[in-house]
XYZ file of C-alpha atoms in Angstrom:
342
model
C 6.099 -39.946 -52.750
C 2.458 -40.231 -54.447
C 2.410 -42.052 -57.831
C 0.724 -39.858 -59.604
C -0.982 -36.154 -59.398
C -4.422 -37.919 -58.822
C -3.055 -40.126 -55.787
C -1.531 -36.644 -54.944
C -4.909 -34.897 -54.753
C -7.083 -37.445 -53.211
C -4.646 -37.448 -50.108
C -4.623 -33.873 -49.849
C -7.971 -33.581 -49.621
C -8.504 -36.109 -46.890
C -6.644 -33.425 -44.836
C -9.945 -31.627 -43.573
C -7.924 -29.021 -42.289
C -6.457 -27.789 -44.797
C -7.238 -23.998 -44.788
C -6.034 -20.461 -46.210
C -4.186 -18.497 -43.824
C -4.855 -14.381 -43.719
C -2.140 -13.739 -44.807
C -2.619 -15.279 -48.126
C -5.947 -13.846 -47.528
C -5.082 -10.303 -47.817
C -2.115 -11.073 -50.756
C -5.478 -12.533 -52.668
C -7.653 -9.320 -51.961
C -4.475 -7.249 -52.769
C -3.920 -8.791 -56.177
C -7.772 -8.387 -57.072
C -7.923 -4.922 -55.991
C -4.913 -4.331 -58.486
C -6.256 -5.800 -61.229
C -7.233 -2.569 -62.601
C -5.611 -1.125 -66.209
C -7.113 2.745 -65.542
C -4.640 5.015 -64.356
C -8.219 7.422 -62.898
C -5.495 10.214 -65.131
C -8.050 11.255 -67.460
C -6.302 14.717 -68.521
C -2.388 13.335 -67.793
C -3.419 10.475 -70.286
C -5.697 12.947 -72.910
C -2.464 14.803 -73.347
C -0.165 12.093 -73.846
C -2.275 10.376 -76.037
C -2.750 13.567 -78.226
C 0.823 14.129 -78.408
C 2.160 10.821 -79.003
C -1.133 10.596 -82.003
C 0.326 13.791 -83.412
C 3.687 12.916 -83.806
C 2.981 9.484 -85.487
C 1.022 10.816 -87.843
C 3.790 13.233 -89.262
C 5.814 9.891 -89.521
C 7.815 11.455 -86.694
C 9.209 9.720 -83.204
C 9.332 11.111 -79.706
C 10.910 10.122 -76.212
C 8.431 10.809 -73.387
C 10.022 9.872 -69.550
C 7.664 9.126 -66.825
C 8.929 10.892 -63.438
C 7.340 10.123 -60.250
C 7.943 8.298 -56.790
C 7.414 5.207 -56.234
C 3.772 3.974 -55.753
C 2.409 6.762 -57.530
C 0.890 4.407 -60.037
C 3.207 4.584 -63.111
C 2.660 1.104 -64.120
C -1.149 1.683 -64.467
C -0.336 4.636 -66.134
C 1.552 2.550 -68.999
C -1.110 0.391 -68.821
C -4.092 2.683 -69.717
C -1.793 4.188 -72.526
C -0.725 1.113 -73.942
C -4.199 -0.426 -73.990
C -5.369 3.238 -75.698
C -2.723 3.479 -78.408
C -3.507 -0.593 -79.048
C -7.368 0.221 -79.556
C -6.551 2.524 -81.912
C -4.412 0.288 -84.517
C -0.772 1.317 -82.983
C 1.848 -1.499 -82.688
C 2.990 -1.573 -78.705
C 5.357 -3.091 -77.053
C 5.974 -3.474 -73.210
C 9.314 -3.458 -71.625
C 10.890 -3.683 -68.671
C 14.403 -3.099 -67.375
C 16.456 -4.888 -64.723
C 20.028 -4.946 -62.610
C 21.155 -7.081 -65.557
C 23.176 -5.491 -68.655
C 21.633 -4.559 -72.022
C 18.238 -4.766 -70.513
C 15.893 -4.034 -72.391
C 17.666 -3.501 -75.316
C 18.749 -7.220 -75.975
C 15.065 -7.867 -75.749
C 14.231 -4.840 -78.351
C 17.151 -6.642 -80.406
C 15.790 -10.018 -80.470
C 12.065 -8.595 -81.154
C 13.096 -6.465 -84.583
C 14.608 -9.401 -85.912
C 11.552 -11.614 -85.546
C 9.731 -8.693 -87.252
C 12.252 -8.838 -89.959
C 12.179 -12.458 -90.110
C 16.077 -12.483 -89.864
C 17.450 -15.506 -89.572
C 20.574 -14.522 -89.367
C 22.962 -13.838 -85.673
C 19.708 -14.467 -83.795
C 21.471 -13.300 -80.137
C 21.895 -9.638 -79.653
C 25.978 -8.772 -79.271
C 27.424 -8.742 -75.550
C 29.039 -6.076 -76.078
C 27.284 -2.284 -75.377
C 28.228 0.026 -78.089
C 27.787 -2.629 -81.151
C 24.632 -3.484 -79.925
C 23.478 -0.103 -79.776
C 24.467 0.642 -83.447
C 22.938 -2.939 -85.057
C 19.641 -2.041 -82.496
C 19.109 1.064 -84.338
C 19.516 0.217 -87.773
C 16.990 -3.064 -87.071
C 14.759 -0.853 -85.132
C 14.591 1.884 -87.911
C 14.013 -1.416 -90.307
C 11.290 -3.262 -88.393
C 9.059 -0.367 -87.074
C 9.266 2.262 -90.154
C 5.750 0.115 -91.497
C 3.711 0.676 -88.811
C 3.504 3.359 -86.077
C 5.216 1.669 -82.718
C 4.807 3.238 -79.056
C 7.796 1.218 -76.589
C 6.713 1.401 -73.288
C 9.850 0.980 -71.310
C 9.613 0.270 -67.333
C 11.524 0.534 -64.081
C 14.529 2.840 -66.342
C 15.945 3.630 -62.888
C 17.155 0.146 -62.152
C 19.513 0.648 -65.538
C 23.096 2.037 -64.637
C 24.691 5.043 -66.543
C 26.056 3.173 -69.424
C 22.912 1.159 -70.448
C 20.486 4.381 -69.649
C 23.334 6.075 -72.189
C 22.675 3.519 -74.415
C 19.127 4.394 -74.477
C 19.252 8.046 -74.872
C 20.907 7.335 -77.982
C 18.921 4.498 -79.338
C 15.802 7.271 -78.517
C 17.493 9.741 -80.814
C 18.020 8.062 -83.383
C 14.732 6.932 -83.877
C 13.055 10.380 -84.035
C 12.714 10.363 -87.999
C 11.025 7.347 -87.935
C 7.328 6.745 -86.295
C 8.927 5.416 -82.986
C 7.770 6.693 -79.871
C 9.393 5.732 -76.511
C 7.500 5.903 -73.155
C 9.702 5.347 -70.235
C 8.575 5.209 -66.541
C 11.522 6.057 -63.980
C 11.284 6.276 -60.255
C 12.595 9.441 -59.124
C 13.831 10.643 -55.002
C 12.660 13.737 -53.818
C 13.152 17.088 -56.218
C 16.383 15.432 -58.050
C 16.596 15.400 -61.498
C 15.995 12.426 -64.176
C 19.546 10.673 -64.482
C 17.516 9.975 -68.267
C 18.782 13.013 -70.278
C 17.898 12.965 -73.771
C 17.254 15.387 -75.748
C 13.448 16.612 -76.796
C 12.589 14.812 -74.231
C 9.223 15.644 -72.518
C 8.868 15.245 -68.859
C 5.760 14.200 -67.520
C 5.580 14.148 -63.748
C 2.573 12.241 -62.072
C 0.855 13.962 -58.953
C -0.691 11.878 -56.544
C -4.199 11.424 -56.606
C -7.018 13.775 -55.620
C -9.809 12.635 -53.206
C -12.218 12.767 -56.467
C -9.521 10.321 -58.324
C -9.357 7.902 -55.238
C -12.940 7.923 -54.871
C -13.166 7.164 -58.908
C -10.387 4.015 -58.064
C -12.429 2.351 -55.305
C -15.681 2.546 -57.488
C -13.740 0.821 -60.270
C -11.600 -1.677 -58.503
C -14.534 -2.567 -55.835
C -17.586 -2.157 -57.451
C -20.024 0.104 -56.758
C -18.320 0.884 -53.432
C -18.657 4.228 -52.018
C -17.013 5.359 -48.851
C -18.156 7.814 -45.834
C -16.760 10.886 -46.481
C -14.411 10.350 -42.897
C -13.133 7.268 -44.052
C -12.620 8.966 -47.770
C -10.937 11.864 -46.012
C -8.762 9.280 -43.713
C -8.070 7.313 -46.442
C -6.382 10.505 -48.474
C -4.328 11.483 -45.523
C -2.747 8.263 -45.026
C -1.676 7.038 -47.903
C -0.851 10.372 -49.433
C -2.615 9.731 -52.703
C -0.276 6.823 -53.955
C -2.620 4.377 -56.167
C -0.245 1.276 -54.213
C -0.901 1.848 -50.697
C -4.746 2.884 -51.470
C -5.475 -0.754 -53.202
C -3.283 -2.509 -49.865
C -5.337 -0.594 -47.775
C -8.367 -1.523 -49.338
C -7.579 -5.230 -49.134
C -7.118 -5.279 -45.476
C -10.238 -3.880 -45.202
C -11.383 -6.504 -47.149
C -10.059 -8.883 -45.105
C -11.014 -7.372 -41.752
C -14.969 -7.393 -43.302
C -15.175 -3.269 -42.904
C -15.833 -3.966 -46.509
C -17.837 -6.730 -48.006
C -19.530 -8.054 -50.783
C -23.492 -7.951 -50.830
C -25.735 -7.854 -54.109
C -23.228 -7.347 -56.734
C -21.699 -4.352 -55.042
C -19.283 -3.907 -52.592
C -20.298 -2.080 -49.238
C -18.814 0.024 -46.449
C -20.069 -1.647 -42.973
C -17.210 0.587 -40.795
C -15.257 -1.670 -38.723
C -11.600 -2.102 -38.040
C -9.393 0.398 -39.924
C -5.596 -0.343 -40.430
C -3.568 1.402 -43.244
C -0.892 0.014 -45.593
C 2.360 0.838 -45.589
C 5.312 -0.059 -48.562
C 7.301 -2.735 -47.701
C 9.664 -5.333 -49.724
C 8.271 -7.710 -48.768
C 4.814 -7.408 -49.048
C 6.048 -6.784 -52.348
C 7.591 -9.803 -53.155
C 4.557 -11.685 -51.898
C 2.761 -10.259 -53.813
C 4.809 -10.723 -56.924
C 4.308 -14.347 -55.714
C 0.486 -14.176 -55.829
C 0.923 -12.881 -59.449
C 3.152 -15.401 -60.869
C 0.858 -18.233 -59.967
C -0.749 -19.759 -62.755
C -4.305 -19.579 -63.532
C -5.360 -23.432 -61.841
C -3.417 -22.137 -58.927
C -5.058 -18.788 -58.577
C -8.464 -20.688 -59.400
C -7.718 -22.797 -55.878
C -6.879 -19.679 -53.838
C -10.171 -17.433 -54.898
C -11.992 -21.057 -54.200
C -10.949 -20.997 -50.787
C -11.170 -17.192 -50.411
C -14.913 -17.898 -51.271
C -15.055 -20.913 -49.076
C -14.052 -19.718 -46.006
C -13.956 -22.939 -44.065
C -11.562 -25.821 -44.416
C -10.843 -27.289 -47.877
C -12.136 -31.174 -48.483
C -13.237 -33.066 -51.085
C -16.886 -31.946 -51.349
C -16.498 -28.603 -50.912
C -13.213 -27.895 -53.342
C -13.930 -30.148 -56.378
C -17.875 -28.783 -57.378
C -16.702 -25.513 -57.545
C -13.730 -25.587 -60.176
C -13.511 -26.642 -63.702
C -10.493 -28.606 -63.106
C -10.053 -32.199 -63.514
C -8.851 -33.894 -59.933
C -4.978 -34.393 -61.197
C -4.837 -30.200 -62.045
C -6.551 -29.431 -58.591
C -4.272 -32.286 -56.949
C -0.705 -30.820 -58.007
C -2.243 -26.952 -57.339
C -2.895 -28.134 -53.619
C 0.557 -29.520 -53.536
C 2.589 -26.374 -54.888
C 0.498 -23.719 -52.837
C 1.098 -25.822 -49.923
C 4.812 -25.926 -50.834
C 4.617 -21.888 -51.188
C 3.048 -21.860 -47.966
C -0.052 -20.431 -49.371
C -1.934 -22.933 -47.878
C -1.811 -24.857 -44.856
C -2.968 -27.091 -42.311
C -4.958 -26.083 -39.696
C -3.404 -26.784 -36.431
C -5.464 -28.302 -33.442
């Protein structure tokens, strides 16, 4: 065991072989080509914006669900509408729902009683149906001063009861200026297991060749592809926003795109599509839970490309030697970095 961080960092770096494998590679370009908050929706996220404007205004609530496959780019869809409705003075809140019970609404419990300043039974009730009842009369409390949009994710990972729970919490906010966005993944043609009533359905098509084009140009700047690979590109990943930006970071990886005066380029080269997998998923999940000194040492050695060492790592970050020493020693223990072998 080293001492301290700084002993920590000092022997890493007299490893001169320490390198980034590809496959952290292409997690890295994946999670830059991501980092986009514009849905390319303009008209899906005109209307919604319009109607969710119009009903605040009258002092009135709405429930809005979200209905598409998976990959279709929901969660960039939230994002542009959130970031909208924010710019524009409306209170917004981001939520998102798991396997676990009363998700989200313990968290929507916990939130209007910091708004209220309650100091009072902090923890939500365990139990479903009280909840419910003490959520809506907070709720109707802590959001009738200022308009409030909840943007509620992944609804489909809620069972029956707590989606019930929902439906009803949504109703009984409609007379106050409360509107709920949910996003829900839906199978095929079946129907929305989230019934509630006045409920508007808004399903998202996948993108057009005009919209992918439009993505690329934002995410990659400047980048314009052939019309053959634009036309591949469509047919394989069937317009979902997900598999266009993994596809776009292998070929980032494989060099058929690169980086040259402030722009990216299309040189052709090796093609390879993305496909959805969990895994890739979870890696990439990975990638995005790093923190911001960790992330600094990955894009350092993305840039790099050669073997990390003292000389070359420490110039390029704003990090003292004990931050850089214990991010070398978790991405290492992640496997996100590693030592070349002879």
């Amino acid at each position: 065991r080293f001492a301290n961080a700084a002993e920590a960092f000092l022997a890493l770096l007299e490893i001169r072989e320490l390198h980034l494998p590809s496959e952290s590679r292409r997690l890295l370009y994946e999670h830059m080509v991501r980092a986009g908050g514009i849905s390319h929706r303009k008209s899906s996220v005109r209307r919604l914006l319009a109607s969710t404007q119009h009903k605040l205004q009258q002092g009135k609530g709405g429930i809005y669900l979200v209905y598409a496959p998976q990959g279709i780019g929901k969660s960039p869809f939230l994002t542009e509408i959130g970031a909208k409705l924010s710019s524009l003075g409306i209170r917004v809140g981001r939520l998102r729902t798991s396997e676990e019970l009363l998700t989200p609404l313990s968290e929507l419990y916990v939130a209007a009683q910091g708004m209220l300043e309650a100091t009072a039974e902090t923890a939500p009730p365990r139990v479903l149906g009280e909840l419910g009842k003490r959520l809506s009369h907070l709720l109707g409390q802590a959001f009738s001063d200022q308009p409030t949009v909840l943007l509620i994710e992944d609804l489909e990972k809620a069972d029956a009861t707590n989606q019930e729970a929902l439906v009803h919490l949504a109703v009984s906010l409609l007379e106050h200026p409360v509107v709920i966005i949910a996003a829900q993944d839906c199978e095929a043609k079946t129907p929305p297991s989230f019934q509630a009533p006045g409920c508007t359905i808004l399903r998202l098509a996948s993108l057009s060749s005009v919209q992918i084009q439009e993505l690329i140009a934002h995410r990659l700047v400047g980048l314009e592809l052939p019309a053959p690979a634009l036309e591949r590109l469509v047919s394989d990943t069937r317009g979902m926003p997900s598999l266009i930006e993994r596809t776009m970071a292998r070929l980032l990886l494989e060099r058929t795109i690169q980086h040259e005066a402030q722009r990216f380029v299309f040189t052709g080269g090796r093609y390879q599509p993305a496909k959805h997998q969990l895994d890739e998923t979870r890696a990439l999940e990975q990638v995005a839970a790093l923190s911001d000194e960790q992330r600094q040492v990955l894009y350092a050695a993305l840039v790099l490309e050669r073997p990390l060492n003292r000389q070359t790592l420490s110039p390029m970050l704003p990090l003292s030697p004990q931050v850089i020493g214990l991010a070398l020693a978790s991405l290492m223990q992640l496997g996100l970095l590693n030592i070349l072998e002879a």
